[in-house]
Amino acid sequence: MSLLRVDQLTGGYNGHVVIDGCSMQVDPGEVVVIMGGSGSGKSTFLKHLIGLKPPMSGSVELNSEDLYSGSMNDRYRRLSHIGVAFQMGALVSSLSIFDNVALPLRETTDLPEDVIEVMVRLKLEFVELLDKQDLLPSELSGGMLKRAAVARALARDPKLVFMDEPSAGLDPVVASALDDLILKIKDALGVSVVVVTHELESAFKIASRIVVLDRGFIIFDGSVDAIRASDNPRIQALINRTAEPMAFDAEEHYRRIMGLPEG
Amino acid sequence: MIFGPLRSAVDFVGLVSLNLRDTLFYVIAGRAYGQPVRLTAVSQQVLLSGLQAIPIVILLCGIVGVMLAIQGMQTLSIFGAEQFINVGLAVSIPKEFSPLIVGIVVAGRSGSQITSRVGSMGLNGELDGLTVMGIAPHRFVDVPTLLGLLVSVPILVVIGDFAALGLAGLYASTALGMSFHAFMDQLIELISLADYLLGISKGVVFGVLIGGIALAFGRSVAGGADDLGRKTTSSVVVCIATIIAVDALYSILGQL
Ligand SMILES: Nc1ncnc2c1ncn2[C@@H]1O[C@H](COP(=O)(O)OP(=O)(O)OP(=O)(O)O)[C@@H](O)[C@H]1O
Ligand SMILES: [Mg+2]
């Protein structure tokens, strides 16, 4: 049974389609990397997957339940089975790291406080932040903040965790340590991870499967070996980091620069 | 030209009411949906909007009380009737001045605090973060804020009553050459229970209005720091304007 099933999802902003008829699924114990160039719609896709944005059409199923059917409270209940680590952490700035990780446990479960404390310390130990538990989010470095966000995402022992751009803005050593953490989450905890990134190297290192998003369409869904072997020119452009070939039209270029209407 | 602002005003009233409706939902049914309201969060808001506002409320209500006494006695002295100042104070302070001053103080202090807090939570993605954890932002942020104001503003009105009446009494009794105790006994005797409770009820209404408006402004922050500043300013201005308008409405309806 898949943990996440996306069926013919179309979505975007104010009637403007950014994601067009995308389908994919995530099975237990795999790391799925969603890749794509800048502006390809990765962040938008993620918003649809984690319950922040109802799709224009199509469906998102978590544990075989339609995420967006019913009331907002049904959605909150379904969302309590997943974890999300945002790019900038999105931790509550007025709470300590410990309280931030404890937040989902305190607010959505009936666990007694002493159990919660042990669970939180376990998660902080897992991401190696136990010694920072009393600091505020503003007192952590970028890399620590991301690990704290991971600890919070893992707090309720979900089966599925989403991560947005985990290595963006980190130095290569810290970014690679974060990749190791993602593999550790998969191997040690048996949790499936969906990672949105445009870091090629990191994608190849962690992915069980890679999904490539391009201009709102899924143009590839397969293993790391398969993507290396792909002869699709846009995928080749992505993995060889070449700018996409574009026919140069001198007249059109002139119009654009001069702000003239399209001819 | 007038329709633009009018429409946005109507839109905003709609936004405030929708927000209040969702908030009220979690007050009543939150627990049943696994979204219980936490009392510690409510008490934090009481601390912030209530307890910490006590000094400024005492100061301002006290000053206004003394000014009322001075002005009133000056006017009454034209008719040689200074001793009736107690009637004026007993009618105007608990019903009118104390709730109004408290409302304006809380609008300035808490209106800006709430809008900037919720606005920056939105900008930092904290509200989205709560949503994906399955924690309703309305329950976690809005409900405690609103309940906190609902509790603290009426209490501040009572404190404002004491400060304004006490200091006005101190001035008037001295000016009339009476004992403070005798003056206050008369004064309290003259306050009607209905006026006193009306004043406190204004506190409840102002609390809800300030909370509702400031939260809705905070939620509407989008774009960045510029908008946060703009919405915080608007929030305070709209809160104060609404309080004065509603206070006027009370007076007009009282005439009927
Ligand atoms: N809030 C928004 N309102 C309107 N359009 C938006 C909004 N956010 C993104 N878009 C548009 O949606 C498209 C896809 O943006 P998105 O942020 O999903 O791309 P992305 O793949 O995450 O890019 P990046 O790798 O640079 O983060 C872009 O054309 C962008 O202009
Ligand atoms: Mg993005």
GROMACS .gro file of C-alpha atoms in nm, chain B residues 12 16 19-20 23 45 49 106-107 110-111 114-115 118 141-150 153 204-219 235 239 243:
model
   44
  275PHE     CA    1  -1.249   4.356   0.581
  279VAL     CA    2  -1.299   3.978   1.064
  282ASN     CA    3  -1.202   3.480   1.144
  283LEU     CA    4  -1.412   3.529   1.456
  286THR     CA    5  -1.211   3.111   1.634
  308GLN     CA    6  -0.222   3.679   2.673
  312SER     CA    7  -0.264   4.255   2.749
  369VAL     CA    8  -0.545   4.821   2.486
  370ALA     CA    9  -0.600   4.898   2.117
  373SER     CA   10  -0.227   4.485   2.221
  374GLY     CA   11  -0.362   4.574   1.877
  377ILE     CA   12  -0.113   4.098   1.804
  378THR     CA   13  -0.098   4.215   1.444
  381VAL     CA   14   0.059   3.705   1.378
  404VAL     CA   15  -0.295   3.149   1.795
  405ASP     CA   16  -0.633   3.321   1.763
  406VAL     CA   17  -0.836   3.159   2.039
  407PRO     CA   18  -0.594   3.229   2.326
  408THR     CA   19  -0.545   3.585   2.203
  409LEU     CA   20  -0.916   3.653   2.187
  410LEU     CA   21  -0.999   3.484   2.518
  411GLY     CA   22  -0.708   3.664   2.681
  412LEU     CA   23  -0.848   4.000   2.574
  413LEU     CA   24  -1.200   3.896   2.667
  416VAL     CA   25  -1.022   4.423   2.914
  467VAL     CA   26  -1.600   4.270   2.685
  468VAL     CA   27  -1.714   4.410   2.350
  469PHE     CA   28  -1.398   4.620   2.303
  470GLY     CA   29  -1.185   4.317   2.385
  471VAL     CA   30  -1.351   4.109   2.115
  472LEU     CA   31  -1.332   4.394   1.863
  473ILE     CA   32  -0.963   4.461   1.925
  474GLY     CA   33  -0.880   4.091   1.909
  475GLY     CA   34  -1.088   4.031   1.598
  476ILE     CA   35  -0.952   4.331   1.408
  477ALA     CA   36  -0.589   4.286   1.509
  478LEU     CA   37  -0.590   3.915   1.427
  479ALA     CA   38  -0.752   3.972   1.088
  480PHE     CA   39  -0.494   4.239   1.002
  481GLY     CA   40  -0.218   4.004   1.113
  482ARG     CA   41  -0.353   3.727   0.892
  498SER     CA   42  -0.462   4.773   1.284
  502CYS     CA   43  -0.908   4.941   1.643
  506ILE     CA   44  -1.388   5.158   1.964
   0.00000   0.00000   0.00000
